[in-house]
XYZ file of C-alpha atoms in Angstrom:
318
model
C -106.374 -21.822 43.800
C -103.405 -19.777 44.457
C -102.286 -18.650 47.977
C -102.454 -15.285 48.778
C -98.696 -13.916 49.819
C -98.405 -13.665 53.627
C -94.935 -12.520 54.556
C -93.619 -15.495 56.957
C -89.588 -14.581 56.289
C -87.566 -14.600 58.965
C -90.403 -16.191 61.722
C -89.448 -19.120 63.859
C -91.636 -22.569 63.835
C -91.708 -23.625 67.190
C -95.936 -24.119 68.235
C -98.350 -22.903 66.081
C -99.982 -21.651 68.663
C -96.948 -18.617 67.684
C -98.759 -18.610 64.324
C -102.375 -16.451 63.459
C -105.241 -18.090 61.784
C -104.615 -16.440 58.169
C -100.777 -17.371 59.047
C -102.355 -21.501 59.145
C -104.304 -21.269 56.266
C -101.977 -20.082 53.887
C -99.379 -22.430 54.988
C -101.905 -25.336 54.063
C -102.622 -23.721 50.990
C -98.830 -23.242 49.737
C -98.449 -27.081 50.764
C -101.471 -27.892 48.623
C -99.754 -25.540 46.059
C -96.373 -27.192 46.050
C -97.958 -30.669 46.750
C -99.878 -30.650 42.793
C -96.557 -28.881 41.742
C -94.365 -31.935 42.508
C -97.305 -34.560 41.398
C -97.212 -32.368 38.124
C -93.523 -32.761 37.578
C -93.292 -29.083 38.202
C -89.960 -28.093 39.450
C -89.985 -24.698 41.889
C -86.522 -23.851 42.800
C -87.589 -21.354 45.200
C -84.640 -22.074 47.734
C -81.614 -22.181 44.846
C -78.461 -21.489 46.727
C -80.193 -22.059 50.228
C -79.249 -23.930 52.977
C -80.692 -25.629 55.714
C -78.762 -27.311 59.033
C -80.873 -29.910 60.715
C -79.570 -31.112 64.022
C -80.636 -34.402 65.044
C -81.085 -35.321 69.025
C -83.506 -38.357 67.864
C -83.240 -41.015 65.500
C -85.905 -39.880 62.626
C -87.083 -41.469 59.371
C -90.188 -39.458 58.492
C -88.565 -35.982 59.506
C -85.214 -36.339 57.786
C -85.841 -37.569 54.696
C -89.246 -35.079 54.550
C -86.766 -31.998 55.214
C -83.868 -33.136 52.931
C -86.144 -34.060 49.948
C -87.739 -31.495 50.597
C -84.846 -29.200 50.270
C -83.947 -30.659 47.218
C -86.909 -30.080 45.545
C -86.635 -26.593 45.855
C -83.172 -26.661 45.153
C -81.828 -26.145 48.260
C -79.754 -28.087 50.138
C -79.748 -29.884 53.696
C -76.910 -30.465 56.163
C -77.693 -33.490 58.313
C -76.095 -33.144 61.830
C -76.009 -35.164 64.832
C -75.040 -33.868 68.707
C -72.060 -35.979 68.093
C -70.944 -34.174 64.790
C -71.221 -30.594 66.647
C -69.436 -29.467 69.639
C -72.903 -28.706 70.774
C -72.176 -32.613 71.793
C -69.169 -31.382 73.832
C -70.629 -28.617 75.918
C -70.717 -26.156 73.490
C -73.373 -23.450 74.516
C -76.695 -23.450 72.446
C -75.727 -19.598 72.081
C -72.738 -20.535 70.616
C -73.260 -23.222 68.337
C -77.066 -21.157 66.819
C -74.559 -17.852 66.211
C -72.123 -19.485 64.195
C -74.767 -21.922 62.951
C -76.423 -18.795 61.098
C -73.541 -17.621 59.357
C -73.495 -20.607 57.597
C -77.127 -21.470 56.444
C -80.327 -19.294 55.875
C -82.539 -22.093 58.314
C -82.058 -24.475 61.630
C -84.342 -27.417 61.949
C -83.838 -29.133 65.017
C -85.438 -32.430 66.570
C -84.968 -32.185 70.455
C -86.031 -33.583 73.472
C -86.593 -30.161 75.592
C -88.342 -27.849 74.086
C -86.346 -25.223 75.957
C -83.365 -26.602 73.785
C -85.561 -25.058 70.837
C -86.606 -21.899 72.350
C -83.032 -20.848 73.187
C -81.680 -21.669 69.902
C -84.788 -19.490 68.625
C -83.839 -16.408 70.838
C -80.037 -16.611 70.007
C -79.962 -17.392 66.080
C -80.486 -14.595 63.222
C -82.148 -17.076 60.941
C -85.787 -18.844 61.408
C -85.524 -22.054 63.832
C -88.017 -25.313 62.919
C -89.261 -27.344 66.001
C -89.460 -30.548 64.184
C -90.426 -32.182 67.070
C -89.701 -31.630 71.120
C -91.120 -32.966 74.096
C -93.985 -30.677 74.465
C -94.708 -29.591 70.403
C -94.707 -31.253 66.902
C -95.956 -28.572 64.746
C -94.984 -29.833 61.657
C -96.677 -33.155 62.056
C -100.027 -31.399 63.087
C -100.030 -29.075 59.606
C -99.417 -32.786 57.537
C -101.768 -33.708 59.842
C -104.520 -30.827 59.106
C -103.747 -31.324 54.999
C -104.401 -34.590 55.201
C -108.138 -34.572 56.674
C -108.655 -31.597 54.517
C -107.761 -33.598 51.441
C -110.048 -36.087 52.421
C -112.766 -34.296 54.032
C -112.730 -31.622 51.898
C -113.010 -29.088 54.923
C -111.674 -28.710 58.463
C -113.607 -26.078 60.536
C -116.255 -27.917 62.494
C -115.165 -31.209 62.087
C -114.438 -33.323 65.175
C -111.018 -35.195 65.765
C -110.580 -37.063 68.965
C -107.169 -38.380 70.338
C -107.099 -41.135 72.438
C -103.836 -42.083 74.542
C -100.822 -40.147 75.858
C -101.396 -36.238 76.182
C -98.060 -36.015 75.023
C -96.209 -33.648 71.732
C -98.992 -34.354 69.232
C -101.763 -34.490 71.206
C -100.647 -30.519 71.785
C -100.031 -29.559 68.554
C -103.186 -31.184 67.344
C -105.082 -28.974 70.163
C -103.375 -25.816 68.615
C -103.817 -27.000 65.003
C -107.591 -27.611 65.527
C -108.009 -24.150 67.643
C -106.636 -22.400 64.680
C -108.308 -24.214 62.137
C -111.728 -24.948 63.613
C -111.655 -27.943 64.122
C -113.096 -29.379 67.431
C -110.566 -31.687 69.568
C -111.115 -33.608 71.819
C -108.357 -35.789 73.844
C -108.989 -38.833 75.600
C -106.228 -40.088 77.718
C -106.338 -41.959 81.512
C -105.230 -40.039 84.886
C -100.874 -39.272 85.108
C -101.221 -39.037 80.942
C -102.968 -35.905 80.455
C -102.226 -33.014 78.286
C -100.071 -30.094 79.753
C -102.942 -27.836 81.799
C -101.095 -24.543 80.426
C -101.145 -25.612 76.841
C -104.749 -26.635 77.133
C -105.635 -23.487 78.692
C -103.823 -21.647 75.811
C -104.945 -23.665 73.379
C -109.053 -23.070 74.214
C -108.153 -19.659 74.459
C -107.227 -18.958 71.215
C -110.071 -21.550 69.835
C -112.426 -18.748 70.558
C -111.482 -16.672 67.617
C -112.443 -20.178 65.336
C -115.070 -21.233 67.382
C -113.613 -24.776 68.092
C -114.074 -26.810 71.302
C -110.925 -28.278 72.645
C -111.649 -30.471 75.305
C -110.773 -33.634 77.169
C -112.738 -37.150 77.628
C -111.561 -39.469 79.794
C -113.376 -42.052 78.465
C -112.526 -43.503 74.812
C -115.838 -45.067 74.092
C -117.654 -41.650 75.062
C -115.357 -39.689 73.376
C -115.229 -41.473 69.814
C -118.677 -41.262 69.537
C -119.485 -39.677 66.081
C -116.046 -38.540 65.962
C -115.145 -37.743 62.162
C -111.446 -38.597 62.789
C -109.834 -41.194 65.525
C -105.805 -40.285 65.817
C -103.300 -42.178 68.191
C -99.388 -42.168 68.716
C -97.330 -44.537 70.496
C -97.667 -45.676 74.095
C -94.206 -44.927 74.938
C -92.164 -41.399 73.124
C -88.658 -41.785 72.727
C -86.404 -40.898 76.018
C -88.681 -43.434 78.101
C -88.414 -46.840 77.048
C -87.480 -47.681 81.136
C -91.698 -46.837 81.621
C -93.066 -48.766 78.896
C -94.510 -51.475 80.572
C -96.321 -49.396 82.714
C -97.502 -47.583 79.891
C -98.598 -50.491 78.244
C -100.718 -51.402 81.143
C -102.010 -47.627 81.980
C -102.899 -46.998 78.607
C -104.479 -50.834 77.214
C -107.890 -49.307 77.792
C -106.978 -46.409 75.163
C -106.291 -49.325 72.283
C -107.541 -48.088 69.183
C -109.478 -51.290 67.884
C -112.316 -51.974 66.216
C -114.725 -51.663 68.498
C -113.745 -48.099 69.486
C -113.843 -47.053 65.748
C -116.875 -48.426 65.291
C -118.393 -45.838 67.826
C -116.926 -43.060 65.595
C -119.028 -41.704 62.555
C -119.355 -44.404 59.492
C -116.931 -42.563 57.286
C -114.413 -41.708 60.407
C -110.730 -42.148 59.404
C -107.894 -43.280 61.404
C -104.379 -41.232 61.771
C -101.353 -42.130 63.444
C -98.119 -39.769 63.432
C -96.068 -42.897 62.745
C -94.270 -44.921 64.173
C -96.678 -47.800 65.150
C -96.605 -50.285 67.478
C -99.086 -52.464 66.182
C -101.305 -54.544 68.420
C -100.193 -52.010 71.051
C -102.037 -48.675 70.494
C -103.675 -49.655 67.630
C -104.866 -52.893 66.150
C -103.364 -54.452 62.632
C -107.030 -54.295 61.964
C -107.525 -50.569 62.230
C -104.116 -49.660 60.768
C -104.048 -51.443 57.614
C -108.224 -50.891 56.987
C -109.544 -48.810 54.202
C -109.983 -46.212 57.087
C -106.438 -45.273 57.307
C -104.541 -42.508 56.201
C -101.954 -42.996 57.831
C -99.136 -43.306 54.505
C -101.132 -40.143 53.706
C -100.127 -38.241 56.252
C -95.978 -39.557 56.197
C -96.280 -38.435 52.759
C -97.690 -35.088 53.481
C -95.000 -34.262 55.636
C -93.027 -33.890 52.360
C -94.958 -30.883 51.433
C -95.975 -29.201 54.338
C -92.315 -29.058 55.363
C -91.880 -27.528 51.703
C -94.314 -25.100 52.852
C -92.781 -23.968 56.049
C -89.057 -23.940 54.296
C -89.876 -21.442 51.267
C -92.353 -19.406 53.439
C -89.377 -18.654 56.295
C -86.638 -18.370 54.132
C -85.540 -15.622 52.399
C -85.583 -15.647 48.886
C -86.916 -14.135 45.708
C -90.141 -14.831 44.251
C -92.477 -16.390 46.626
């Protein structure tokens, strides 16, 4: 099924809670789109001539080489940069650096630790900004995210995904993913980790127009219970290493394990954003089970991020 055109050219990525509900669904479509393209052999040069600076704050695996290939495949190409590379690295205003930055290429991706960082970059650039991941969003993991358990359950709206540890990027973007798609949320995470109040406020809010439930369980056990899909990240995100071992021992009870998938429904699946601790937040067991999905979802970053690319940029044809 082909997507029907919605005109995304020119619009920054920063939440999706900045996105409508038609806006969602034909992003996931065009990734679907693109995705059989590429397994087809198909090449779709959509982005010939296009280019695409991605500025680095973060080490990344799954985000770079997703955005480069990605890139690529649409014949585009992508300009790795690191804070120490720019003179953003030297004190260089954000204003500074995302004016000259779009004179040069037709998108900015950025991986950040303050989201602010993002937003200002969004209100001083004149071509679309990508949040590919800050402290409080990681939109484009939640769309890969939202392909993936549509792939394999076939539908999203009503279906019920729980969380269960830190309240931290994902577990926001997965409440605003699920609010636009219908698909109930639920996050399970012990007292100091909890989501950010005004982005679960926001986030129910705008559920109402899908009719999905966002809400928090504090308990694992009670919140896995018949849950169609069981996600966890990491104990500890990047910029607090100095906290981990209190986060290992705040956060033990929030193990994904066995026993906590076996409250979820039979044919539950397990997702995890990637990287893994294993034996931390989740057991060997549970990762490497028939359950997971959690290659799936690394791989549908690849398209999803094809999706955002030749929906924002300008070009001919799409």
């Amino acid at each position: 099924m082909q997507s029907t055109a919605i005109n995304l050219t020119g619009k920054h990525m920063l939440t999706l809670l900045d996105y409508t509900v038609e806006e969602i669904d034909y992003l996931l479509m065009k990734a679907s789109e693109l995705k059989q393209a590429t397994q087809k052999g198909e090449l779709n040069e959509l982005l010939r001539g296009k280019s695409l600076g991605m500025i680095f704050e973060n080490a990344s695996t799954r985000t770079r080489v997703s955005f480069e290939v990605g890139m690529t495949q649409l014949g585009g190409h992508a300009l790795f940069l690191s804070p120490k590379d720019l003179q953003i690295g030297r004190g260089e205003p954000i204003k500074d650096t995302a004016n000259v930055l779009s004179r040069y290429v037709d998108a900015i991706m950025i991986r950040t630790n303050s989201h602010q960082t993002v937003e200002e970059f969004a209100t001083h650039a004149t071509v679309p900004v990508i949040n590919a991941l800050t402290d409080a969003y990681h939109p484009c993991q939640a769309l890969a995210d939202a392909l993936t358990i549509k792939e394999k359950k076939g539908a999203l709206k009503g279906l019920t995904l729980v969380y269960v540890g830190d309240g931290n990027n994902v577990a926001h973007s997965l409440m605003a993913v699920g609010a636009k798609t219908g698909m109930n949320v639920t996050i399970s995470s012990p007292d100091g980790y909890e989501v950010d109040s005004e982005i679960f406020v926001r986030a129910k809010e705008q559920a109402k127009e899908t009719g999905a439930i966002i809400k928090v369980e504090q308990d694992p056990l009670v919140a896995a219970k018949g849950a169609d899909i069981i996600y966890t990240d990491v104990w500890t995100s990047m910029g607090y290493e100095n906290e981990q071992s209190k986060h290992s021992q705040d956060l033990k009870p929030y193990q994904v394990n066995e026993g906590l998938m076996a409250e979820a429904d039979s044919k539950a699946i397990f997702m995890h954003c990637l990287p893994a601790h294993r034996d931390e937040e989740v057991t060997s067991g549970v990762i490497d089970s028939a359950q997971s999905v959690v290659y799936d979802q690394a791989e549908n970053r690849l398209h999803v991020q094809k999706a955002i690319l030749a929906s924002v940029i300008s070009h001919n044809g799409c």
